[in-house]
mmCIF file of C-alpha atoms in Angstrom:
data_model
loop_
_atom_site.group_PDB
_atom_site.id
_atom_site.type_symbol
_atom_site.label_atom_id
_atom_site.label_comp_id
_atom_site.label_asym_id
_atom_site.label_seq_id
_atom_site.Cartn_x
_atom_site.Cartn_y
_atom_site.Cartn_z
ATOM 1 C CA SER G 1 -0.041 0.082 0.165
ATOM 2 C CA SER G 2 1.240 3.389 -0.255
ATOM 3 C CA TYR G 3 -0.031 6.888 0.547
ATOM 4 C CA LYS G 4 0.714 10.333 -2.110
ATOM 5 C CA ARG G 5 -0.406 13.965 -1.527
ATOM 6 C CA TYR G 6 0.576 17.335 -2.891
ATOM 7 C CA THR G 7 -1.025 20.462 -1.854
ATOM 8 C CA LEU G 8 -0.847 24.098 -2.830
ATOM 9 C CA ARG G 9 -2.125 27.087 -0.692
ATOM 10 C CA ALA G 10 -2.260 31.044 -1.422
ATOM 11 C CA ASN G 11 -4.296 33.178 0.700
ATOM 12 C CA ILE G 12 -4.125 36.780 -0.198
ATOM 13 C CA ASN G 13 -5.700 39.893 1.625
ATOM 14 C CA SER G 14 -5.396 43.625 0.411
ATOM 15 C CA GLN G 15 -6.433 47.239 2.131
ATOM 16 C CA LEU G 16 -7.157 48.802 -0.948
ATOM 17 C CA THR G 17 -8.533 51.913 1.569
ATOM 18 C CA ASN G 18 -9.701 52.684 4.204
ATOM 19 C CA LYS G 19 -13.008 51.964 3.744
ATOM 20 C CA ILE G 20 -12.261 48.520 1.165
ATOM 21 C CA SER G 21 -10.736 45.546 2.161
ATOM 22 C CA THR G 22 -10.340 42.261 -0.349
ATOM 23 C CA PHE G 23 -8.970 38.338 -0.072
ATOM 24 C CA LEU G 24 -8.415 35.636 -1.677
ATOM 25 C CA ASN G 25 -7.906 32.027 -0.518
ATOM 26 C CA ILE G 26 -7.057 29.471 -2.742
ATOM 27 C CA THR G 27 -6.492 25.814 -2.023
ATOM 28 C CA GLY G 28 -5.738 22.554 -4.239
ATOM 29 C CA SER G 29 -4.497 18.629 -3.686
ATOM 30 C CA TYR G 30 -4.164 15.991 -5.836
ATOM 31 C CA SER G 31 -3.595 12.798 -4.125
ATOM 32 C CA THR G 32 -3.543 9.317 -4.924
ATOM 33 C CA ALA G 33 -4.456 6.085 -2.144
ATOM 34 C CA GLN G 34 -3.496 2.631 -3.396
ATOM 35 C CA ASN G 35 -4.579 -0.465 -2.063
ATOM 36 C CA VAL G 36 -5.130 1.914 1.682
ATOM 37 C CA ASP G 37 -9.254 1.406 1.801
ATOM 38 C CA ILE G 38 -9.360 -2.841 2.323
ATOM 39 C CA PRO G 39 -11.041 -2.815 5.713
ATOM 40 C CA VAL G 40 -9.596 -6.101 7.975
ATOM 41 C CA ASP G 41 -12.866 -7.101 8.455
ATOM 42 C CA ALA G 42 -13.421 -7.434 4.498
ATOM 43 C CA PRO G 43 -14.403 -10.472 2.167
ATOM 44 C CA HIS G 44 -11.080 -9.839 0.383
ATOM 45 C CA SER G 45 -8.505 -8.329 2.970
ATOM 46 C CA PRO G 46 -4.803 -10.076 3.509
ATOM 47 C CA ILE G 47 -5.090 -9.984 6.937
ATOM 48 C CA ALA G 48 -8.240 -12.189 7.626
ATOM 49 C CA HIS G 49 -7.407 -14.501 5.577
ATOM 50 C CA ALA G 50 -4.156 -14.922 6.899
ATOM 51 C CA THR G 51 -5.311 -15.647 9.570
ATOM 52 C CA ILE G 52 -7.777 -18.618 9.243
ATOM 53 C CA TRP G 53 -6.059 -19.758 6.507
ATOM 54 C CA SER G 54 -4.474 -23.182 7.761
ATOM 55 C CA PRO G 55 -0.597 -23.637 7.955
ATOM 56 C CA THR G 56 -0.395 -27.464 6.660
ATOM 57 C CA VAL G 57 -1.961 -25.782 2.932
ATOM 58 C CA PRO G 58 0.902 -24.843 0.540
ATOM 59 C CA VAL G 59 0.297 -21.280 -0.824
ATOM 60 C CA TYR G 60 1.904 -22.312 -4.328
ATOM 61 C CA ASN G 61 0.772 -25.228 -6.368
ATOM 62 C CA GLU G 62 3.015 -27.528 -8.087
ATOM 63 C CA ASP G 63 3.845 -25.536 -11.289
ATOM 64 C CA GLY G 64 4.320 -22.380 -9.346
ATOM 65 C CA SER G 65 0.779 -20.932 -9.349
ATOM 66 C CA TYR G 66 -1.657 -19.818 -6.517
ATOM 67 C CA VAL G 67 -3.126 -22.691 -4.093
ATOM 68 C CA LEU G 68 -6.720 -20.322 -4.655
ATOM 69 C CA LYS G 69 -8.594 -22.155 -1.893
ATOM 70 C CA ASP G 70 -8.154 -23.350 1.227
ATOM 71 C CA PRO G 71 -9.839 -26.716 1.533
ATOM 72 C CA ILE G 72 -9.079 -27.593 5.034
ATOM 73 C CA GLY G 73 -9.629 -23.955 6.207
ATOM 74 C CA SER G 74 -13.492 -21.619 5.899
ATOM 75 C CA ALA G 75 -10.578 -19.717 3.904
ATOM 76 C CA PHE G 76 -11.586 -18.713 0.320
ATOM 77 C CA ASN G 77 -8.531 -16.405 -0.995
ATOM 78 C CA ASN G 78 -4.737 -17.031 -0.804
ATOM 79 C CA PRO G 79 -3.460 -13.936 1.664
ATOM 80 C CA LEU G 80 -0.328 -13.749 -0.401
ATOM 81 C CA ALA G 81 -2.457 -13.894 -3.571
ATOM 82 C CA LEU G 82 -4.278 -11.156 -2.126
ATOM 83 C CA THR G 83 -1.344 -8.722 -1.609
ATOM 84 C CA THR G 84 -0.283 -9.708 -5.381
ATOM 85 C CA GLU G 85 -3.165 -10.503 -7.085
ATOM 86 C CA GLN G 86 -5.715 -7.611 -6.234
ATOM 87 C CA LEU G 87 -5.162 -3.676 -7.017
ATOM 88 C CA ALA G 88 -7.010 -1.265 -5.791
ATOM 89 C CA VAL G 89 -5.899 2.571 -6.424
ATOM 90 C CA ARG G 90 -8.411 6.188 -5.541
ATOM 91 C CA GLU G 91 -6.734 9.453 -7.380
ATOM 92 C CA ARG G 92 -8.035 12.857 -5.516
ATOM 93 C CA MET G 93 -8.228 16.185 -6.926
ATOM 94 C CA LEU G 94 -9.548 18.916 -5.175
ATOM 95 C CA ALA G 95 -10.010 22.859 -5.233
ATOM 96 C CA ASN G 96 -11.258 25.453 -3.637
ATOM 97 C CA ALA G 97 -11.282 29.207 -3.888
ATOM 98 C CA ILE G 98 -13.058 31.749 -1.685
ATOM 99 C CA GLY G 99 -12.799 35.680 -2.029
ATOM 100 C CA GLY G 100 -14.091 39.081 -1.639
ATOM 101 C CA PHE G 101 -14.913 42.769 -0.457
ATOM 102 C CA LYS G 102 -16.132 44.588 2.146
ATOM 103 C CA PHE G 103 -16.259 48.430 2.091
ATOM 104 C CA ASP G 104 -16.894 49.509 5.844
ATOM 105 C CA ASP G 105 -18.602 52.484 7.237
ATOM 106 C CA ILE G 106 -20.913 53.056 3.829
ATOM 107 C CA ALA G 107 -23.862 55.425 4.478
ATOM 108 C CA LEU G 108 -23.404 55.683 7.133
ATOM 109 C CA PRO G 109 -21.059 55.278 9.979
ATOM 110 C CA GLY G 110 -20.875 51.372 10.849
ATOM 111 C CA LEU G 111 -22.852 50.515 8.114
ATOM 112 C CA SER G 112 -20.623 47.149 6.301
ATOM 113 C CA LEU G 113 -21.630 44.820 3.170
ATOM 114 C CA SER G 114 -19.884 42.017 2.526
ATOM 115 C CA ILE G 115 -19.991 40.171 -0.818
ATOM 116 C CA GLN G 116 -18.159 36.899 -0.287
ATOM 117 C CA TYR G 117 -17.747 34.330 -3.355
ATOM 118 C CA GLY G 118 -16.663 30.965 -3.389
ATOM 119 C CA ALA G 119 -15.979 27.714 -5.468
ATOM 120 C CA ASN G 120 -15.217 23.848 -5.114
ATOM 121 C CA TYR G 121 -13.770 21.166 -7.101
ATOM 122 C CA LEU G 122 -13.792 17.679 -6.142
ATOM 123 C CA GLU G 123 -12.834 15.039 -8.624
ATOM 124 C CA PHE G 124 -11.931 11.110 -7.363
ATOM 125 C CA GLN G 125 -11.632 8.334 -9.884
ATOM 126 C CA ASP G 126 -11.521 4.238 -8.349
ATOM 127 C CA ASN G 127 -9.681 2.012 -10.306
ATOM 128 C CA ALA G 128 -9.864 -1.631 -9.078
ATOM 129 C CA PHE G 129 -7.810 -4.854 -10.081
ATOM 130 C CA GLY G 130 -8.567 -8.320 -9.430
ATOM 131 C CA GLY G 131 -6.311 -11.037 -10.915
ATOM 132 C CA LYS G 132 -7.603 -14.840 -11.321
ATOM 133 C CA ALA G 133 -5.814 -15.511 -8.469
ATOM 134 C CA VAL G 134 -8.735 -13.650 -6.361
ATOM 135 C CA GLY G 135 -11.304 -13.594 -8.795
ATOM 136 C CA GLY G 136 -12.240 -17.680 -9.088
ATOM 137 C CA GLY G 137 -10.537 -18.098 -12.495
ATOM 138 C CA GLU G 138 -11.207 -14.005 -13.997
ATOM 139 C CA ALA G 139 -9.443 -11.718 -13.864
ATOM 140 C CA THR G 140 -11.877 -8.217 -13.242
ATOM 141 C CA ALA G 141 -11.492 -4.357 -13.658
ATOM 142 C CA GLY G 142 -13.341 -0.995 -12.921
ATOM 143 C CA ILE G 143 -13.402 2.368 -13.243
ATOM 144 C CA THR G 144 -16.064 5.072 -11.529
ATOM 145 C CA SER G 145 -14.861 8.160 -11.238
ATOM 146 C CA ASN G 146 -17.352 10.365 -9.406
ATOM 147 C CA LYS G 147 -17.492 14.987 -10.009
ATOM 148 C CA GLN G 148 -18.534 17.412 -7.781
ATOM 149 C CA THR G 149 -18.829 21.176 -7.739
ATOM 150 C CA LYS G 150 -20.122 23.706 -5.103
ATOM 151 C CA LEU G 151 -20.735 27.295 -6.032
ATOM 152 C CA GLN G 152 -21.597 29.622 -3.853
ATOM 153 C CA ASN G 153 -22.734 34.013 -2.957
ATOM 154 C CA THR G 154 -23.543 35.125 0.164
ATOM 155 C CA ASN G 155 -23.756 38.886 0.334
ATOM 156 C CA ILE G 156 -23.706 40.418 4.323
ATOM 157 C CA LEU G 157 -25.028 43.994 5.204
ATOM 158 C CA ASN G 158 -23.877 44.424 8.961
ATOM 159 C CA TYR G 159 -25.023 47.969 11.303
ATOM 160 C CA ARG G 160 -23.787 48.152 14.586
ATOM 161 C CA ARG G 161 -23.874 50.664 16.868
ATOM 162 C CA THR G 162 -23.071 51.468 20.724
ATOM 163 C CA PHE G 163 -24.755 54.345 22.840
ATOM 164 C CA ASN G 164 -25.774 55.256 26.251
ATOM 165 C CA GLY G 165 -24.776 51.524 27.140
ATOM 166 C CA HIS G 166 -27.046 50.085 24.842
ATOM 167 C CA SER G 167 -25.336 48.270 22.216
ATOM 168 C CA ILE G 168 -27.620 46.970 18.748
ATOM 169 C CA ASP G 169 -25.753 44.789 15.867
ATOM 170 C CA ALA G 170 -28.455 44.181 12.685
ATOM 171 C CA THR G 171 -27.756 41.797 10.094
ATOM 172 C CA GLY G 172 -29.028 40.951 6.826
ATOM 173 C CA VAL G 173 -27.804 38.563 4.409
ATOM 174 C CA VAL G 174 -28.662 36.769 0.772
ATOM 175 C CA GLU G 175 -27.033 33.479 -0.344
ATOM 176 C CA TYR G 176 -27.001 31.383 -2.842
ATOM 177 C CA SER G 177 -25.821 28.209 -3.248
ATOM 178 C CA GLN G 178 -25.522 25.229 -5.719
ATOM 179 C CA THR G 179 -24.363 21.819 -5.797
ATOM 180 C CA VAL G 180 -23.888 19.599 -9.164
ATOM 181 C CA SER G 181 -23.233 16.306 -9.373
ATOM 182 C CA SER G 182 -22.017 13.403 -11.863
ATOM 183 C CA TYR G 183 -21.084 9.707 -11.440
ATOM 184 C CA VAL G 184 -19.455 7.158 -14.628
ATOM 185 C CA ALA G 185 -19.075 3.562 -13.708
ATOM 186 C CA ALA G 186 -17.621 1.017 -16.233
ATOM 187 C CA GLY G 187 -15.861 -2.522 -15.597
ATOM 188 C CA ALA G 188 -15.295 -5.727 -16.862
ATOM 189 C CA SER G 189 -14.769 -9.564 -16.622
ATOM 190 C CA LYS G 190 -12.663 -12.706 -18.112
ATOM 191 C CA LEU G 191 -10.148 -9.940 -19.501
ATOM 192 C CA THR G 192 -7.535 -11.760 -21.709
ATOM 193 C CA TYR G 193 -4.249 -9.532 -20.586
ATOM 194 C CA GLU G 194 -3.977 -9.306 -16.595
ATOM 195 C CA ASN G 195 -1.518 -6.256 -17.210
ATOM 196 C CA PHE G 196 -3.610 -3.817 -18.824
ATOM 197 C CA LEU G 197 -4.975 -3.291 -15.305
ATOM 198 C CA TRP G 198 -7.837 -1.359 -16.051
ATOM 199 C CA ASN G 199 -6.889 0.452 -18.984
ATOM 200 C CA ASN G 200 -8.369 -1.394 -21.976
ATOM 201 C CA LEU G 201 -12.027 -2.800 -20.316
ATOM 202 C CA SER G 202 -12.776 -3.672 -24.370
ATOM 203 C CA GLN G 203 -10.526 -6.803 -23.681
ATOM 204 C CA GLY G 204 -13.004 -8.191 -21.651
ATOM 205 C CA THR G 205 -16.551 -8.933 -21.340
ATOM 206 C CA GLY G 206 -18.426 -5.457 -19.961
ATOM 207 C CA ASN G 207 -20.722 -5.463 -17.228
ATOM 208 C CA ASN G 208 -23.645 -2.827 -17.725
ATOM 209 C CA PRO G 209 -22.438 0.851 -17.295
ATOM 210 C CA ARG G 210 -23.820 3.020 -14.927
ATOM 211 C CA SER G 211 -23.964 7.214 -15.239
ATOM 212 C CA GLY G 212 -25.891 9.701 -13.081
ATOM 213 C CA TYR G 213 -26.714 13.054 -12.939
ATOM 214 C CA SER G 214 -28.017 15.650 -10.395
ATOM 215 C CA LYS G 215 -28.032 19.291 -9.764
ATOM 216 C CA ALA G 216 -29.440 20.710 -6.688
ATOM 217 C CA SER G 217 -29.699 24.534 -4.851
ATOM 218 C CA ILE G 218 -30.558 26.163 -1.961
ATOM 219 C CA PHE G 219 -31.255 30.388 -1.913
ATOM 220 C CA SER G 220 -32.082 31.920 1.573
ATOM 221 C CA LEU G 221 -32.943 35.182 3.213
ATOM 222 C CA VAL G 222 -31.944 35.784 6.649
ATOM 223 C CA GLY G 223 -32.125 38.604 9.007
ATOM 224 C CA ARG G 224 -31.369 38.742 12.424
ATOM 225 C CA VAL G 225 -30.839 41.700 15.098
ATOM 226 C CA ASN G 226 -28.858 41.228 18.442
ATOM 227 C CA TYR G 227 -29.326 43.710 21.276
ATOM 228 C CA GLY G 228 -27.200 44.580 24.385
ATOM 229 C CA TYR G 229 -27.950 46.692 27.439
ATOM 230 C CA ARG G 230 -24.198 47.138 29.096
ATOM 231 C CA ASP G 231 -23.394 43.730 29.118
ATOM 232 C CA ARG G 232 -26.588 42.771 31.317
ATOM 233 C CA TYR G 233 -28.776 41.614 29.221
ATOM 234 C CA LEU G 234 -28.970 40.349 25.874
ATOM 235 C CA LEU G 235 -31.324 39.406 23.435
ATOM 236 C CA SER G 236 -31.045 38.195 19.870
ATOM 237 C CA ALA G 237 -33.752 38.074 17.126
ATOM 238 C CA ALA G 238 -33.461 35.667 13.593
ATOM 239 C CA ILE G 239 -35.665 34.808 10.640
ATOM 240 C CA ARG G 240 -34.579 33.132 7.765
ATOM 241 C CA ARG G 241 -36.412 32.099 4.824
ATOM 242 C CA ASP G 242 -35.064 28.567 2.696
ATOM 243 C CA GLY G 243 -35.471 27.737 -0.317
ATOM 244 C CA SER G 244 -34.578 23.927 -2.202
ATOM 245 C CA SER G 245 -34.555 22.877 -5.545
ATOM 246 C CA LYS G 246 -35.732 19.878 -4.167
ATOM 247 C CA PHE G 247 -39.193 21.204 -3.373
ATOM 248 C CA VAL G 248 -41.555 21.951 -5.506
ATOM 249 C CA GLY G 249 -44.929 24.585 -5.795
ATOM 250 C CA LYS G 250 -45.545 26.241 -2.212
ATOM 251 C CA ASN G 251 -43.752 23.321 -0.412
ATOM 252 C CA LYS G 252 -40.474 24.633 -1.653
ATOM 253 C CA TYR G 253 -39.777 28.230 0.529
ATOM 254 C CA SER G 254 -40.251 27.281 4.458
ATOM 255 C CA TYR G 255 -39.490 29.941 7.285
ATOM 256 C CA PHE G 256 -37.585 29.272 10.551
ATOM 257 C CA PRO G 257 -37.617 31.918 13.459
ATOM 258 C CA SER G 258 -35.729 32.030 16.416
ATOM 259 C CA PHE G 259 -34.898 33.455 19.552
ATOM 260 C CA SER G 260 -32.822 33.842 22.892
ATOM 261 C CA ALA G 261 -32.395 36.000 26.265
ATOM 262 C CA GLY G 262 -29.912 36.232 28.394
ATOM 263 C CA TRP G 263 -29.267 38.008 31.879
ATOM 264 C CA VAL G 264 -26.161 37.920 32.892
ATOM 265 C CA ILE G 265 -26.882 38.385 36.539
ATOM 266 C CA SER G 266 -22.986 39.208 38.140
ATOM 267 C CA GLN G 267 -23.307 42.260 36.076
ATOM 268 C CA GLU G 268 -26.095 43.956 38.192
ATOM 269 C CA ASN G 269 -25.159 46.192 40.578
ATOM 270 C CA PHE G 270 -26.337 43.968 43.693
ATOM 271 C CA MET G 271 -23.742 41.825 42.722
ATOM 272 C CA GLN G 272 -20.355 44.387 42.806
ATOM 273 C CA ASP G 273 -20.059 43.409 46.225
ATOM 274 C CA GLN G 274 -19.258 40.430 46.321
ATOM 275 C CA GLN G 275 -15.896 37.828 45.207
ATOM 276 C CA PHE G 276 -17.191 34.806 44.762
ATOM 277 C CA PHE G 277 -18.841 34.893 41.010
ATOM 278 C CA SER G 278 -16.574 35.969 38.703
ATOM 279 C CA ASN G 279 -19.660 34.897 35.809
ATOM 280 C CA LEU G 280 -23.147 34.139 36.964
ATOM 281 C CA LYS G 281 -25.182 34.219 33.741
ATOM 282 C CA LEU G 282 -29.012 32.333 33.152
ATOM 283 C CA ARG G 283 -29.758 32.195 29.271
ATOM 284 C CA ALA G 284 -32.738 30.431 27.316
ATOM 285 C CA SER G 285 -33.151 30.332 23.220
ATOM 286 C CA TRP G 286 -36.006 29.092 20.906
ATOM 287 C CA GLY G 287 -36.263 28.339 17.331
ATOM 288 C CA PHE G 288 -36.737 26.426 14.279
ATOM 289 C CA THR G 289 -34.583 24.758 11.636
ATOM 290 C CA GLY G 290 -34.631 22.844 9.168
ATOM 291 C CA SER G 291 -33.528 19.942 6.220
ATOM 292 C CA ASP G 292 -33.431 19.145 2.438
ATOM 293 C CA GLY G 293 -31.669 15.816 3.126
ATOM 294 C CA VAL G 294 -33.575 13.890 0.584
ATOM 295 C CA GLY G 295 -32.362 13.172 -3.389
ATOM 296 C CA ALA G 296 -32.209 16.251 -5.571
ATOM 297 C CA TYR G 297 -34.782 14.392 -7.555
ATOM 298 C CA SER G 298 -37.047 12.767 -5.217
ATOM 299 C CA THR G 299 -40.339 14.784 -6.080
ATOM 300 C CA PHE G 300 -40.265 13.322 -9.608
ATOM 301 C CA SER G 301 -40.780 9.413 -10.835
ATOM 302 C CA ALA G 302 -37.615 7.651 -12.213
ATOM 303 C CA TYR G 303 -37.453 4.733 -14.013
ATOM 304 C CA SER G 304 -34.491 2.360 -14.406
ATOM 305 C CA THR G 305 -32.997 -0.561 -16.543
ATOM 306 C CA LYS G 306 -33.879 -4.110 -15.729
ATOM 307 C CA ASN G 307 -32.354 -7.614 -17.500
ATOM 308 C CA ALA G 308 -35.070 -9.954 -18.072
ATOM 309 C CA ASN G 309 -34.417 -13.401 -19.468
ATOM 310 C CA PHE G 310 -37.483 -14.211 -21.722
ATOM 311 C CA ASN G 311 -35.704 -18.015 -23.897
ATOM 312 C CA ASN G 312 -33.248 -19.109 -21.245
ATOM 313 C CA THR G 313 -30.445 -18.258 -23.300
ATOM 314 C CA THR G 314 -29.576 -14.419 -23.097
ATOM 315 C CA ASN G 315 -30.644 -11.200 -21.349
ATOM 316 C CA THR G 316 -33.185 -8.349 -22.465
ATOM 317 C CA THR G 317 -32.840 -5.291 -21.291
ATOM 318 C CA GLY G 318 -35.984 -3.671 -20.844
ATOM 319 C CA ILE G 319 -37.352 -0.490 -19.031
ATOM 320 C CA ALA G 320 -39.310 -1.084 -14.620
ATOM 321 C CA LEU G 321 -39.973 2.059 -12.067
ATOM 322 C CA GLY G 322 -37.397 3.295 -10.105
ATOM 323 C CA ALA G 323 -38.631 5.468 -7.587
ATOM 324 C CA ILE G 324 -41.413 7.065 -7.201
ATOM 325 C CA GLY G 325 -42.438 10.808 -7.077
ATOM 326 C CA ASN G 326 -43.521 12.438 -4.437
ATOM 327 C CA PRO G 327 -44.660 16.201 -5.134
ATOM 328 C CA ASP G 328 -46.095 16.725 -1.917
ATOM 329 C CA LEU G 329 -42.505 16.612 -0.450
ATOM 330 C CA LYS G 330 -41.468 19.178 2.629
ATOM 331 C CA TRP G 331 -39.186 20.494 4.352
ATOM 332 C CA GLU G 332 -38.332 18.295 7.976
ATOM 333 C CA THR G 333 -38.297 21.107 10.629
ATOM 334 C CA THR G 334 -37.082 20.875 14.552
ATOM 335 C CA GLU G 335 -38.583 23.265 16.854
ATOM 336 C CA HIS G 336 -34.925 23.533 19.638
ATOM 337 C CA GLN G 337 -35.268 24.698 23.346
ATOM 338 C CA ASN G 338 -32.567 25.229 25.625
ATOM 339 C CA LEU G 339 -32.627 26.802 29.174
ATOM 340 C CA GLY G 340 -29.142 27.325 30.409
ATOM 341 C CA LEU G 341 -26.931 28.637 33.312
ATOM 342 C CA ASP G 342 -22.792 29.582 33.464
ATOM 343 C CA VAL G 343 -21.412 30.136 36.514
ATOM 344 C CA SER G 344 -17.962 30.848 36.835
ATOM 345 C CA LEU G 345 -15.856 31.174 40.406
ATOM 346 C CA LEU G 346 -13.352 32.513 41.905
ATOM 347 C CA LYS G 347 -11.728 34.720 39.508
ATOM 348 C CA GLY G 348 -12.558 32.342 36.901
ATOM 349 C CA ARG G 349 -10.936 28.842 37.964
ATOM 350 C CA ILE G 350 -13.730 27.238 38.874
ATOM 351 C CA THR G 351 -16.034 27.091 35.611
ATOM 352 C CA PHE G 352 -19.737 25.287 35.472
ATOM 353 C CA SER G 353 -21.994 24.985 32.451
ATOM 354 C CA ALA G 354 -25.527 23.130 32.495
ATOM 355 C CA ASP G 355 -28.175 23.057 30.735
ATOM 356 C CA TYR G 356 -31.549 21.162 29.379
ATOM 357 C CA PHE G 357 -32.734 20.706 25.567
ATOM 358 C CA VAL G 358 -35.662 20.010 24.013
ATOM 359 C CA LYS G 359 -35.866 19.085 20.584
ATOM 360 C CA ASN G 360 -39.181 17.959 18.782
ATOM 361 C CA THR G 361 -38.835 17.199 15.158
ATOM 362 C CA ARG G 362 -41.577 17.015 12.635
ATOM 363 C CA ASP G 363 -42.686 15.980 8.550
ATOM 364 C CA LEU G 364 -39.979 13.227 9.194
ATOM 365 C CA LEU G 365 -37.795 12.398 5.977
ATOM 366 C CA LEU G 366 -38.062 9.309 5.490
ATOM 367 C CA THR G 367 -37.714 6.729 2.431
ATOM 368 C CA GLU G 368 -40.563 3.967 2.962
ATOM 369 C CA LYS G 369 -40.619 0.643 0.972
ATOM 370 C CA LEU G 370 -43.289 -0.483 -1.134
ATOM 371 C CA PRO G 371 -44.522 -4.037 -3.538
ATOM 372 C CA ILE G 372 -41.341 -3.667 -6.396
ATOM 373 C CA PHE G 373 -43.834 -4.292 -8.427
ATOM 374 C CA LEU G 374 -45.075 -0.323 -7.160
ATOM 375 C CA GLY G 375 -41.552 0.909 -7.409
ATOM 376 C CA GLU G 376 -38.425 -0.739 -6.690
ATOM 377 C CA ASN G 377 -36.686 1.930 -5.043
ATOM 378 C CA GLY G 378 -40.078 3.297 -2.481
ATOM 379 C CA ILE G 379 -40.880 6.225 -1.734
ATOM 380 C CA THR G 380 -40.210 9.225 0.391
ATOM 381 C CA ARG G 381 -42.247 11.003 2.580
ATOM 382 C CA ASN G 382 -43.313 13.267 5.512
ATOM 383 C CA VAL G 383 -43.139 10.906 7.870
ATOM 384 C CA GLY G 384 -43.938 10.726 11.705
ATOM 385 C CA SER G 385 -42.288 12.786 14.887
ATOM 386 C CA GLY G 386 -39.685 12.667 17.644
ATOM 387 C CA GLN G 387 -38.321 14.147 20.044
ATOM 388 C CA ASN G 388 -34.982 14.014 21.878
ATOM 389 C CA LYS G 389 -34.559 15.734 25.285
ATOM 390 C CA CYS G 390 -31.155 16.263 27.248
ATOM 391 C CA TRP G 391 -29.374 17.114 30.333
ATOM 392 C CA GLU G 392 -25.796 18.304 30.056
ATOM 393 C CA PHE G 393 -23.635 19.388 32.545
ATOM 394 C CA LEU G 394 -19.714 20.558 32.267
ATOM 395 C CA LEU G 395 -18.035 20.864 35.059
ATOM 396 C CA GLU G 396 -14.156 22.886 34.648
ATOM 397 C CA GLY G 397 -11.245 24.372 37.434
ATOM 398 C CA ASP G 398 -7.743 25.436 37.052
ATOM 399 C CA ILE G 399 -6.119 22.748 39.907
ATOM 400 C CA ILE G 400 -2.551 24.163 39.327
ATOM 401 C CA ASP G 401 -2.129 27.344 37.825
ATOM 402 C CA ARG G 402 1.681 28.877 38.509
ATOM 403 C CA GLY G 403 3.228 29.850 35.683
ATOM 404 C CA ALA G 404 4.879 27.494 33.595
ATOM 405 C CA VAL G 405 3.193 24.722 35.456
ATOM 406 C CA THR G 406 -0.874 24.107 34.611
ATOM 407 C CA TRP G 407 -2.697 21.531 35.856
ATOM 408 C CA ASN G 408 -6.597 22.011 33.945
ATOM 409 C CA THR G 409 -9.603 19.088 34.654
ATOM 410 C CA GLY G 410 -13.008 18.711 33.579
ATOM 411 C CA VAL G 411 -16.023 16.514 33.794
ATOM 412 C CA ASN G 412 -18.603 16.144 31.117
#
């Protein structure tokens, strides 16, 4: 086995004027991995077969060929042949770029605009070969190529102001993201010349080639306001509107509000004369989040190809109903509730946090199995609901803090 990786990274930042700045971050990598993704307990794992291969069974036949199977034990492959007669190579290329501009104090002090663009390209190819010694007397090879492109644009308008103990932080976001994925797979068996590996599949008997394509996008509008008074009373309210191309009609868009509040008790006047509490804060939050975790085309019915044999000699390729589309699909929605307490004692040497969470999920997106004559891949629906409740406690302390010697411990 082997693994090689090459990486290139560049970060560029520039302050064009006292109010305009720009940045560009670029990352690229290329890697090759050979025989590193074979699990120890896999059917073609050399380690697994070496542990069960009978020690009295030779590795080679008298003619120098591999002994293919252990006639005594339960090993179906020669462990030495598995190290020399199979090859799995993954080539992976990644390119990522993110850049944008920021404009400060536009129109009035404290108002800023950030425009950001990002692109991510991922391509990886899996090449696999199995010689006759590990393929039941037949050499096989295959190639699977995957590509994925992600594009994103984020525009953030932010206003901050502090006056007479009051602080306001208001943010508006417009964001668009798009993901395009595709794959192609081909394989062959009964290869005439093993030395070609996967580089000449036409010399063997071709298996059914496969390919696929999907495109999905999300458009989001977000508004959020944070308010604070003398770092003592904290309020935050937000609402977002998300639209997913995975849904259709009136179900394409959904709203997700949220609200949170905090009371820093240790900042109150009546707490200023005590030295025991460094920080004492009570907080609560409530809000909704959404998920569009389904296939890009789950609202549409799809067909798949199938082979059928009508004369016991040759296969005939036909079309069968695959997945059943559901145009009524909508966002899976989760309601979050949280109540928490933060405590810091003895100038921060001891900290304690307690949280109580309640999560209620409705319109769960799940795939329901159907009789095969109604659709081979079933149908995706919004079914059921669920609830999770949780208590969480965290206690941390600085046991020793003497310059170069520190000891911090925590319990969760």
